[in-house]
PDB file of C-alpha atoms in Angstrom:
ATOM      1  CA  UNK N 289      15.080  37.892   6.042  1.00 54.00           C
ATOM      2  CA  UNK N 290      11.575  37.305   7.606  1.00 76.00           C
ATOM      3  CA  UNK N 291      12.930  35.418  10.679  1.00 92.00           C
ATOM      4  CA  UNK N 292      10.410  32.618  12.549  1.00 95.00           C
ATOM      5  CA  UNK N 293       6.507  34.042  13.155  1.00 96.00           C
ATOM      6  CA  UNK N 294       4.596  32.465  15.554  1.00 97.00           C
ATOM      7  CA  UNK N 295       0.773  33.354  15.652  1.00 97.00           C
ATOM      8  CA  UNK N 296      -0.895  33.956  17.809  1.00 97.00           C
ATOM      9  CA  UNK N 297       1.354  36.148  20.452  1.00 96.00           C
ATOM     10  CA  UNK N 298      -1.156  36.363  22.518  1.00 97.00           C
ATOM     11  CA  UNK N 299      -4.195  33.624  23.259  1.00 98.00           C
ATOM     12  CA  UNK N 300      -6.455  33.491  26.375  1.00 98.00           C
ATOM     13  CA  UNK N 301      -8.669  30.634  26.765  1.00 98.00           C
ATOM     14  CA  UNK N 302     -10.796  29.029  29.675  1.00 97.00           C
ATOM     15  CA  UNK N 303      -9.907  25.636  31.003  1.00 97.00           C
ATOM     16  CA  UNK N 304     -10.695  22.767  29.039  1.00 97.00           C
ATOM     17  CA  UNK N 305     -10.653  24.281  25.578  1.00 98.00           C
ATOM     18  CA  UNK N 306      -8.132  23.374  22.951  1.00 98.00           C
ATOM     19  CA  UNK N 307      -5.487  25.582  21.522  1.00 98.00           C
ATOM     20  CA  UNK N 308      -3.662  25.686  18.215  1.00 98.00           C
ATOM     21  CA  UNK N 309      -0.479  27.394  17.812  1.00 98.00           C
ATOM     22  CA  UNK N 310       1.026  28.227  14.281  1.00 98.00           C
ATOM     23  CA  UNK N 311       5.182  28.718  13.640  1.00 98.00           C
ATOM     24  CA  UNK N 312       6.145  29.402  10.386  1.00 97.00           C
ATOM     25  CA  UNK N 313      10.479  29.028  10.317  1.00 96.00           C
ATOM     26  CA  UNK N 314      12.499  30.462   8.390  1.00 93.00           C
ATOM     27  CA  UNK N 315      12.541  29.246   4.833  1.00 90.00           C
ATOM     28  CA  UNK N 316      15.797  27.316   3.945  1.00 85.00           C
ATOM     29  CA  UNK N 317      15.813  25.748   7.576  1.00 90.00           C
ATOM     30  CA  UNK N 318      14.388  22.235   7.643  1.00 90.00           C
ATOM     31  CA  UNK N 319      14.535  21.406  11.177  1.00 92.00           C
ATOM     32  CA  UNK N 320      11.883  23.302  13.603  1.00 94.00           C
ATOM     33  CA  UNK N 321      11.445  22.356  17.203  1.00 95.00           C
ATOM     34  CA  UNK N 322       9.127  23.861  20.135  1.00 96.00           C
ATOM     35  CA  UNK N 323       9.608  25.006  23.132  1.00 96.00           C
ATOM     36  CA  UNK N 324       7.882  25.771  26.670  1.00 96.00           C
ATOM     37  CA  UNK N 325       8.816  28.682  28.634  1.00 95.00           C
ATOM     38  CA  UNK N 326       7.375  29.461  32.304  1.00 94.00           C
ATOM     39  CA  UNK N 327       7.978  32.471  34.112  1.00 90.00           C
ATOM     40  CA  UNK N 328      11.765  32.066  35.475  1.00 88.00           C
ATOM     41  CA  UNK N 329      12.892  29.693  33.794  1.00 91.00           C
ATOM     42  CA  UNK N 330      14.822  28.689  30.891  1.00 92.00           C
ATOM     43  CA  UNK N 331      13.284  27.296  27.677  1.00 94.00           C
ATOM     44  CA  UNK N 332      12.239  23.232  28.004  1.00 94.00           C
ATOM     45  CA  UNK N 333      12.422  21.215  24.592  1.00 93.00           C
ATOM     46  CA  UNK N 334       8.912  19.540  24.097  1.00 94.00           C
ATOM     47  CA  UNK N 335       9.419  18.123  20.164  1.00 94.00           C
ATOM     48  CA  UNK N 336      11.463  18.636  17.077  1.00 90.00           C
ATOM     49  CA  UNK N 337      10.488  17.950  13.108  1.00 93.00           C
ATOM     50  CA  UNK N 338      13.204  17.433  10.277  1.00 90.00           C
ATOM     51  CA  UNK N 339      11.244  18.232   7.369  1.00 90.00           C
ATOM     52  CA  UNK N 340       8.176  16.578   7.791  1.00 89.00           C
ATOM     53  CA  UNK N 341       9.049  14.306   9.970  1.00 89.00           C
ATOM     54  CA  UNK N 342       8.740  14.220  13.839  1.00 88.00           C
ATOM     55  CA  UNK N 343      12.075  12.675  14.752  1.00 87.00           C
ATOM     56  CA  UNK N 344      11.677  13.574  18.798  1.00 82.00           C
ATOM     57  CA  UNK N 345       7.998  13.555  20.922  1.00 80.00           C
ATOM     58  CA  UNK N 346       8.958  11.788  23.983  1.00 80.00           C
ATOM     59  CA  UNK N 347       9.568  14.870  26.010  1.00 81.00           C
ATOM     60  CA  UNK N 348       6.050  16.502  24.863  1.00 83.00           C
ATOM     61  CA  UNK N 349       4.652  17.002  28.329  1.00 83.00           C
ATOM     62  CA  UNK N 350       1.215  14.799  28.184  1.00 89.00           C
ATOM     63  CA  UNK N 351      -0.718  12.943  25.379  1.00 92.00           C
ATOM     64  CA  UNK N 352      -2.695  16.029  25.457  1.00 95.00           C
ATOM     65  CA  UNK N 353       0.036  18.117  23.319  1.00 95.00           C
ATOM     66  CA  UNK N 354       0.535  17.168  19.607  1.00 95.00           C
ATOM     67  CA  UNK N 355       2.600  18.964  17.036  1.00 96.00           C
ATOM     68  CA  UNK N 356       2.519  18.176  12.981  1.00 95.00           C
ATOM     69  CA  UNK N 357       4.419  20.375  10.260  1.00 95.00           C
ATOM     70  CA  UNK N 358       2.580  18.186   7.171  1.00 90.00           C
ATOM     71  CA  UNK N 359       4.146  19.725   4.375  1.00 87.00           C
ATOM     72  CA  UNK N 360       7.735  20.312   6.153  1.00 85.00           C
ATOM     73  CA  UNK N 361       7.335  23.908   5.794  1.00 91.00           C
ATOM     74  CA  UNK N 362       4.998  25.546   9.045  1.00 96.00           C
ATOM     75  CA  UNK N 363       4.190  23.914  12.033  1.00 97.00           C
ATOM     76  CA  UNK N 364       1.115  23.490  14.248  1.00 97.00           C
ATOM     77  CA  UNK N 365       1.749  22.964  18.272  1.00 97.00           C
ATOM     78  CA  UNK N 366      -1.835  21.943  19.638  1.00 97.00           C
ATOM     79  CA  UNK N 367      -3.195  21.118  23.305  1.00 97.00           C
ATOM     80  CA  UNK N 368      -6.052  20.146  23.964  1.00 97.00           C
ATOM     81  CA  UNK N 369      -8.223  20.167  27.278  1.00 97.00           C
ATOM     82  CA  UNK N 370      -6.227  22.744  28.248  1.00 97.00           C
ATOM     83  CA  UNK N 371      -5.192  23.022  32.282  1.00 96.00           C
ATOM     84  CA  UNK N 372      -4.081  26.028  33.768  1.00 96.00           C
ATOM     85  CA  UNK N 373      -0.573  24.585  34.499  1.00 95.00           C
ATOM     86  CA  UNK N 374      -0.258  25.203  30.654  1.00 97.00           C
ATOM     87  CA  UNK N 375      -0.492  28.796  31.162  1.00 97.00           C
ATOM     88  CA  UNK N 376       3.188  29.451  29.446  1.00 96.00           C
ATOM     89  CA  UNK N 377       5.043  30.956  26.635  1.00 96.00           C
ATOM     90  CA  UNK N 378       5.092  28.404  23.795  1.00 97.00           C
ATOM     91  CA  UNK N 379       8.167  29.397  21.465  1.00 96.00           C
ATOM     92  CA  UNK N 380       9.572  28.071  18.191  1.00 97.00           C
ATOM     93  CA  UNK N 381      12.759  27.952  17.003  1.00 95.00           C
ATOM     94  CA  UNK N 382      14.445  26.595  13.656  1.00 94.00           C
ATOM     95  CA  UNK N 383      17.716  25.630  12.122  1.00 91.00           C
ATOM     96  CA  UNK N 384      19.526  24.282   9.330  1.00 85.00           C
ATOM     97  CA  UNK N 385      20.622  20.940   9.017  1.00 72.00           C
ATOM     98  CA  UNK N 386      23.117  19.427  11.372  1.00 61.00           C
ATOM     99  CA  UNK N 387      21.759  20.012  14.912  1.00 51.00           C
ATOM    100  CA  UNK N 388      24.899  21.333  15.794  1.00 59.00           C
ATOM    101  CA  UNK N 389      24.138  24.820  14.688  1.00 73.00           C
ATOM    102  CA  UNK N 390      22.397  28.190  16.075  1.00 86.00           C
ATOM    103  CA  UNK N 391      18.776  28.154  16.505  1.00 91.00           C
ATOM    104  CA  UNK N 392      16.312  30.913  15.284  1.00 92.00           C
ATOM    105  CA  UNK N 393      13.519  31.520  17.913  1.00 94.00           C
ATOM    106  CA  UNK N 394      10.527  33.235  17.014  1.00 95.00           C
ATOM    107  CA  UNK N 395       8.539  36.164  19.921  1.00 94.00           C
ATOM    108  CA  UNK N 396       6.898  33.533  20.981  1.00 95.00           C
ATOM    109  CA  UNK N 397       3.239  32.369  21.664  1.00 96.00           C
ATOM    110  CA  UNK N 398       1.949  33.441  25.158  1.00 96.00           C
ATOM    111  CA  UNK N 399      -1.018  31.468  26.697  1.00 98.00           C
ATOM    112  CA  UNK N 400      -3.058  31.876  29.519  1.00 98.00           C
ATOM    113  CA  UNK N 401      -5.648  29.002  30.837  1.00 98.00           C
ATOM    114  CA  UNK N 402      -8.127  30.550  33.136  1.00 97.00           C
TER     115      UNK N 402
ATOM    116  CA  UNK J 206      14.954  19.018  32.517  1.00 46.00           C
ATOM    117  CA  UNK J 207      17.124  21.972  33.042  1.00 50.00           C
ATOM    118  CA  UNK J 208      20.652  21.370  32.000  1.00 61.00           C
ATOM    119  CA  UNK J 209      22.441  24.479  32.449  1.00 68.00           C
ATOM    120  CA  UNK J 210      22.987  26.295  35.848  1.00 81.00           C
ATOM    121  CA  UNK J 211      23.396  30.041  35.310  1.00 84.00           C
ATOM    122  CA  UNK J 212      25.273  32.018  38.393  1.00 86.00           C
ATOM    123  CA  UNK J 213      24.181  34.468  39.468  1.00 92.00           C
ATOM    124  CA  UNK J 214      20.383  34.816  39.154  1.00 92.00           C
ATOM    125  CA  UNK J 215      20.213  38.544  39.302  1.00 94.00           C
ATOM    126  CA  UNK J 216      23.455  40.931  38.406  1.00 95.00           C
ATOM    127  CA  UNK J 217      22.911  45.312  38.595  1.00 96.00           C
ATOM    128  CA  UNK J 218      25.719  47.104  37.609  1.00 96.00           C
ATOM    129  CA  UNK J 219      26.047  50.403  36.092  1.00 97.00           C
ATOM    130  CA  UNK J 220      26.740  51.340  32.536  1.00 97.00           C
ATOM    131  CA  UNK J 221      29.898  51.074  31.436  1.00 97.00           C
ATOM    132  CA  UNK J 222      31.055  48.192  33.817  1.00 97.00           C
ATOM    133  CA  UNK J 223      31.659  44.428  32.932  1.00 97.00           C
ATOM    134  CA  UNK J 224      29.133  41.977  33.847  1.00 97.00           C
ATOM    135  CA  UNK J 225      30.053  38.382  34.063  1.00 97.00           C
ATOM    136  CA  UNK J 226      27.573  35.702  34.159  1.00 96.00           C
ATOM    137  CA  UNK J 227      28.878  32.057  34.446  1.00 96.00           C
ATOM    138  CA  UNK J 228      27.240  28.681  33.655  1.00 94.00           C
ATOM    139  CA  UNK J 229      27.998  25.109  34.848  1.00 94.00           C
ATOM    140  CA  UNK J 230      26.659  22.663  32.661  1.00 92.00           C
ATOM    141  CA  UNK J 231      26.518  18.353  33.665  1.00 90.00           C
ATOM    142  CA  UNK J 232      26.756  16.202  30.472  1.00 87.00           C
ATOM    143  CA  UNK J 233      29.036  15.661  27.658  1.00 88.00           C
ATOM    144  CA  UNK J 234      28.060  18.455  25.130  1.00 87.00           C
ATOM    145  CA  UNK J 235      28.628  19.132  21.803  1.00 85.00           C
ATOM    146  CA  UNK J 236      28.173  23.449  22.276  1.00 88.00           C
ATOM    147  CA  UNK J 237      27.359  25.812  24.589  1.00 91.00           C
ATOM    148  CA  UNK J 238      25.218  28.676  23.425  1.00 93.00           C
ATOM    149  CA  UNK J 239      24.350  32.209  24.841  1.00 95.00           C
ATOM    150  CA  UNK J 240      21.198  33.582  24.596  1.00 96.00           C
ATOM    151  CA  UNK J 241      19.742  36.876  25.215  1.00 97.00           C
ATOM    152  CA  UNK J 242      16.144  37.162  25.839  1.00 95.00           C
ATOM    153  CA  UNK J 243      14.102  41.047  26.666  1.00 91.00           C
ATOM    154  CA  UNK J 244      10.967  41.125  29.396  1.00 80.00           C
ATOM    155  CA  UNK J 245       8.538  38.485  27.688  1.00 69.00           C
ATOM    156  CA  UNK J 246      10.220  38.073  24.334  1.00 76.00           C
ATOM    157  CA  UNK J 247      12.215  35.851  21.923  1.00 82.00           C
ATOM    158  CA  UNK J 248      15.798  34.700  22.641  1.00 92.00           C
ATOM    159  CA  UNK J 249      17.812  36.447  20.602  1.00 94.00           C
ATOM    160  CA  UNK J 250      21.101  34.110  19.736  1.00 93.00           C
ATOM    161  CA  UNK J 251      24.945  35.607  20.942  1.00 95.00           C
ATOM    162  CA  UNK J 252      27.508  33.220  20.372  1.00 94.00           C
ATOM    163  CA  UNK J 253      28.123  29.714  19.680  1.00 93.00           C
ATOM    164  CA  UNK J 254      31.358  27.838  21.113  1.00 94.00           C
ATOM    165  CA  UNK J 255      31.802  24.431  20.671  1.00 91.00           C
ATOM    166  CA  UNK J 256      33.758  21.691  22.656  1.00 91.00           C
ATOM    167  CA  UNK J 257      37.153  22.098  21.032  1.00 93.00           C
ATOM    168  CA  UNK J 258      36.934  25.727  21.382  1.00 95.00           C
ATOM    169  CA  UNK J 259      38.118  27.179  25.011  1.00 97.00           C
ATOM    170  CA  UNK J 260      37.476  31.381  23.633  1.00 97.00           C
ATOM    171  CA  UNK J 261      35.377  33.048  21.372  1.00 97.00           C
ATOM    172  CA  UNK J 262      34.756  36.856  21.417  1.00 96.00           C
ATOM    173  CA  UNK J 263      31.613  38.923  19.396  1.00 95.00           C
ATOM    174  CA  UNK J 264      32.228  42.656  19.577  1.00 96.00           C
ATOM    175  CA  UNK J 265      32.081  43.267  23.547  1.00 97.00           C
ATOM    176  CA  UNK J 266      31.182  39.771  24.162  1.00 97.00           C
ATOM    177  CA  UNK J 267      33.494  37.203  25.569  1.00 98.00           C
ATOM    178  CA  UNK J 268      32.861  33.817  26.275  1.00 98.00           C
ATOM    179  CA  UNK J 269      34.789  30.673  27.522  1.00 98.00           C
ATOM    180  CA  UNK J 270      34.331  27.122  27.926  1.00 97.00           C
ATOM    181  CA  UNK J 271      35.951  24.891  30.535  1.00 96.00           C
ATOM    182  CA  UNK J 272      34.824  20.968  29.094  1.00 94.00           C
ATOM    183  CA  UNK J 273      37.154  19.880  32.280  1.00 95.00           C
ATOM    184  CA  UNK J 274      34.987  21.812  34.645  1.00 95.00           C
ATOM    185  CA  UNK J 275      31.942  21.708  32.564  1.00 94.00           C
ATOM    186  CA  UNK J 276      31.561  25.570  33.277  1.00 95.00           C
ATOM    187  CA  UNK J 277      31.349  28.621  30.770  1.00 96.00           C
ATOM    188  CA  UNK J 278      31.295  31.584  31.203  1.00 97.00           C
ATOM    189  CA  UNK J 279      29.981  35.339  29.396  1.00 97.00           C
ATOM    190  CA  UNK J 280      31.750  38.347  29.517  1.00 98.00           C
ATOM    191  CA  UNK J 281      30.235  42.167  28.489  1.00 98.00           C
ATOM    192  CA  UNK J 282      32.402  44.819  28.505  1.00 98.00           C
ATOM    193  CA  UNK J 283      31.470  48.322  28.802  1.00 97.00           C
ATOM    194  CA  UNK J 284      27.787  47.538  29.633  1.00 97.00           C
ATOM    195  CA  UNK J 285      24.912  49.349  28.537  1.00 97.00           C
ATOM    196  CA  UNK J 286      20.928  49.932  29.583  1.00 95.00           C
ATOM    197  CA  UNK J 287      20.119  48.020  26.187  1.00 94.00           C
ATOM    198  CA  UNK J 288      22.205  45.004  27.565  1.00 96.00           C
ATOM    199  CA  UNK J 289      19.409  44.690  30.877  1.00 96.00           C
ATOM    200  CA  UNK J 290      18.100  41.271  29.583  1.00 97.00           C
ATOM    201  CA  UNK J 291      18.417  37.817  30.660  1.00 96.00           C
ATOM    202  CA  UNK J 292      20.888  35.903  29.513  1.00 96.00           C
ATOM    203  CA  UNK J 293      20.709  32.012  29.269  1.00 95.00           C
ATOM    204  CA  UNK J 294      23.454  29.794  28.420  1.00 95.00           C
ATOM    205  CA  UNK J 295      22.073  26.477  26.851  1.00 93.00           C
ATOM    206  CA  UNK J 296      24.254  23.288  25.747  1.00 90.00           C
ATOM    207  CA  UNK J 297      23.643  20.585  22.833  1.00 83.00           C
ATOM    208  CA  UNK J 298      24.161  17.597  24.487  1.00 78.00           C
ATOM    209  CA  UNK J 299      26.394  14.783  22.561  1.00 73.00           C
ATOM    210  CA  UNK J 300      24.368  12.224  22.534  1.00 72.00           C
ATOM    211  CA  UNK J 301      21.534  13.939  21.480  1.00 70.00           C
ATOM    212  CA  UNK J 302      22.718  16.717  18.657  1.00 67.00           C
ATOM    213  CA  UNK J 303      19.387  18.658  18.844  1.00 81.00           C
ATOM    214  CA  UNK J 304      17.434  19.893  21.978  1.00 86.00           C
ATOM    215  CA  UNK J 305      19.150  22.881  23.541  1.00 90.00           C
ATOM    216  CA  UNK J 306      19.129  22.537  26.686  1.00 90.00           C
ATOM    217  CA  UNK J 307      18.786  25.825  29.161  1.00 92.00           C
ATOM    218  CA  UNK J 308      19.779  27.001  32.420  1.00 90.00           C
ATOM    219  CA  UNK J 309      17.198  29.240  34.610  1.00 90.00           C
ATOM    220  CA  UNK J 310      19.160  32.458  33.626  1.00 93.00           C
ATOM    221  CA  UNK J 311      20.491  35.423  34.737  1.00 95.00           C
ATOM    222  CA  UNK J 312      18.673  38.776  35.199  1.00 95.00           C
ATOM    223  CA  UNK J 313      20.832  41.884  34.265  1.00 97.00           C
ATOM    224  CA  UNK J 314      19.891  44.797  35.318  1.00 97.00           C
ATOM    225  CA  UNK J 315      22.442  48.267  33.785  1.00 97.00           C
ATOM    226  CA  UNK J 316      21.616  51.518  35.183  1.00 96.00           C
ATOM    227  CA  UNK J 317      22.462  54.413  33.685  1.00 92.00           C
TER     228      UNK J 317
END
C-alpha cells in the first residue's frame, strides 16, 4: 500500500510565477479531490475529479487555479501568477467510489509566494 | 467555507487522562469524520460515523453524533504524548456527497 504522494513537499517561488503541483492517489480509488490548508485552519475543498472527469471547480479560489488528472490516474493542481495570499499547504486526498466513504490524504504540498 | 466548529481550540492534559474535543456542525450531513493531523503534515483518517449511527468506538477512541443537535463529539481515553495533534472533525454534507467539509480544529497538547 503506497498511499497518495504529492510532489513537491516543499516549493518556494517569487510572486508572479506559476506553480505545478503533482498527486498521484492511490491506485484502485477513482475519485481525487484537492485541498487548501492555511495555517489554523481546517482543510477548504477547491475541486474534485471522478476518473477523468472534473465533476466540481466552482469552489477553486480564482481563474488563476486549474487542476486536470487526463488519464484518470495522477493529478496536476496548477496556479499561475502566483500571489502571496497563496502561500498555503496544497493537499490531496482520494477515495473510492461513492463519496460517502473515508478519504486518503497525501503529506501535502507546502508553498510559499515571496 | 468552514462547516464544522471544533470546541475547544487548544486542550493540555497529561498522559493518561481523557481528552474530549466536541464539534457542532450546521447542515444536513451524510457523515461526520475525525481527523488527526501532526505539526505541518497529512490528516491521518480516525473514524467514520454516519447519520443513522449515534456511537462508534476505535480502540481508545469514542465518538458520538447528535443529528438533533448537529454536534459530535471525540473521546481518547488514556491519552498519550503521540496523541498531541490536531484533531478536525469534518462532515459530508447531503446534498453534496463529496467535499468534506472541516472545522478550524483542536490543538492537543499530552504531557508526559
Amino acid at each position: 500500500d503506497t498511499g497518495v504522494s504529492q510532489d513537491p513537499r516543499h516549493k518556494i517561488t517569487k510572486r508572479g510565477q506559476n506553480v505545478t503541483f503533482r498527486c498521484d492517489p492511490i491506485s484502485e480509488h477513482n475519485r481525487l479531490y484537492w485541498y487548501r490548508q492555511t495555517l489554523g485552519q481546517g482543510p477548504e475543498f477547491l475541486t474534485y475529479f471522478q476518473n477523468e472527469a472534473q465533476l466540481e471547480k466552482s469552489r477553486l479560489l480564482s481563474d488563476r487555479f486549474s487542476a486536470e488528472r487526463p488519464k484518470g490516474s495522477f493529478s496536476t493542481l496548477e496556479i499561475q501568477r502566483t500571489e502571496q495570499g497563496d502561500s498555503a499547504m496544497y493537499l490531496c486526498a482520494s477515495s473510492t467510489p461513492g463519496g460517502k466513504e473515508t478519504q486518503y490524504f497525501g503529506p501535502g504540498t507546502r508553498l510559499l509566494v515571496l | 467555507s468552514q462547516q464544522g466548529e471544533e470546541d475547544p481550540q487548544a486542550l493540555s492534559i497529561q498522559e493518561g487522562e481523557n481528552a474530549t474535543m466536541n464539534c457542532s456542525y450546521k447542515t444536513s450531513i451524510n457523515n461526520l469524520q475525525w481527523y488527526r493531523q501532526n505539526s505541518g503534515r497529512g490528516l491521518v483518517h480516525l473514524i467514520l460515523i454516519r447519520s443513522n449511527e449515534r456511537e462508534k468506538h476505535s480502540g481508545r477512541l469514542r465518538v458520538t453524533l447528535d443529528t438533533s443537535k448537529k454536534s459530535s463529539s471525540l473521546l481518547i481515553t488514556a491519552s498519550r504524548a503521540a496523541d498531541t495533534a490536531s484533531y478536525f472533525c469534518a462532515t459530508v454534507n447531503s446534498n453534496s456527497g463529496y467535499a468534506l467539509n472541516f472545522g478550524k480544529g483542536t490543538s492537543l497538547l499530552v504531557t508526559p
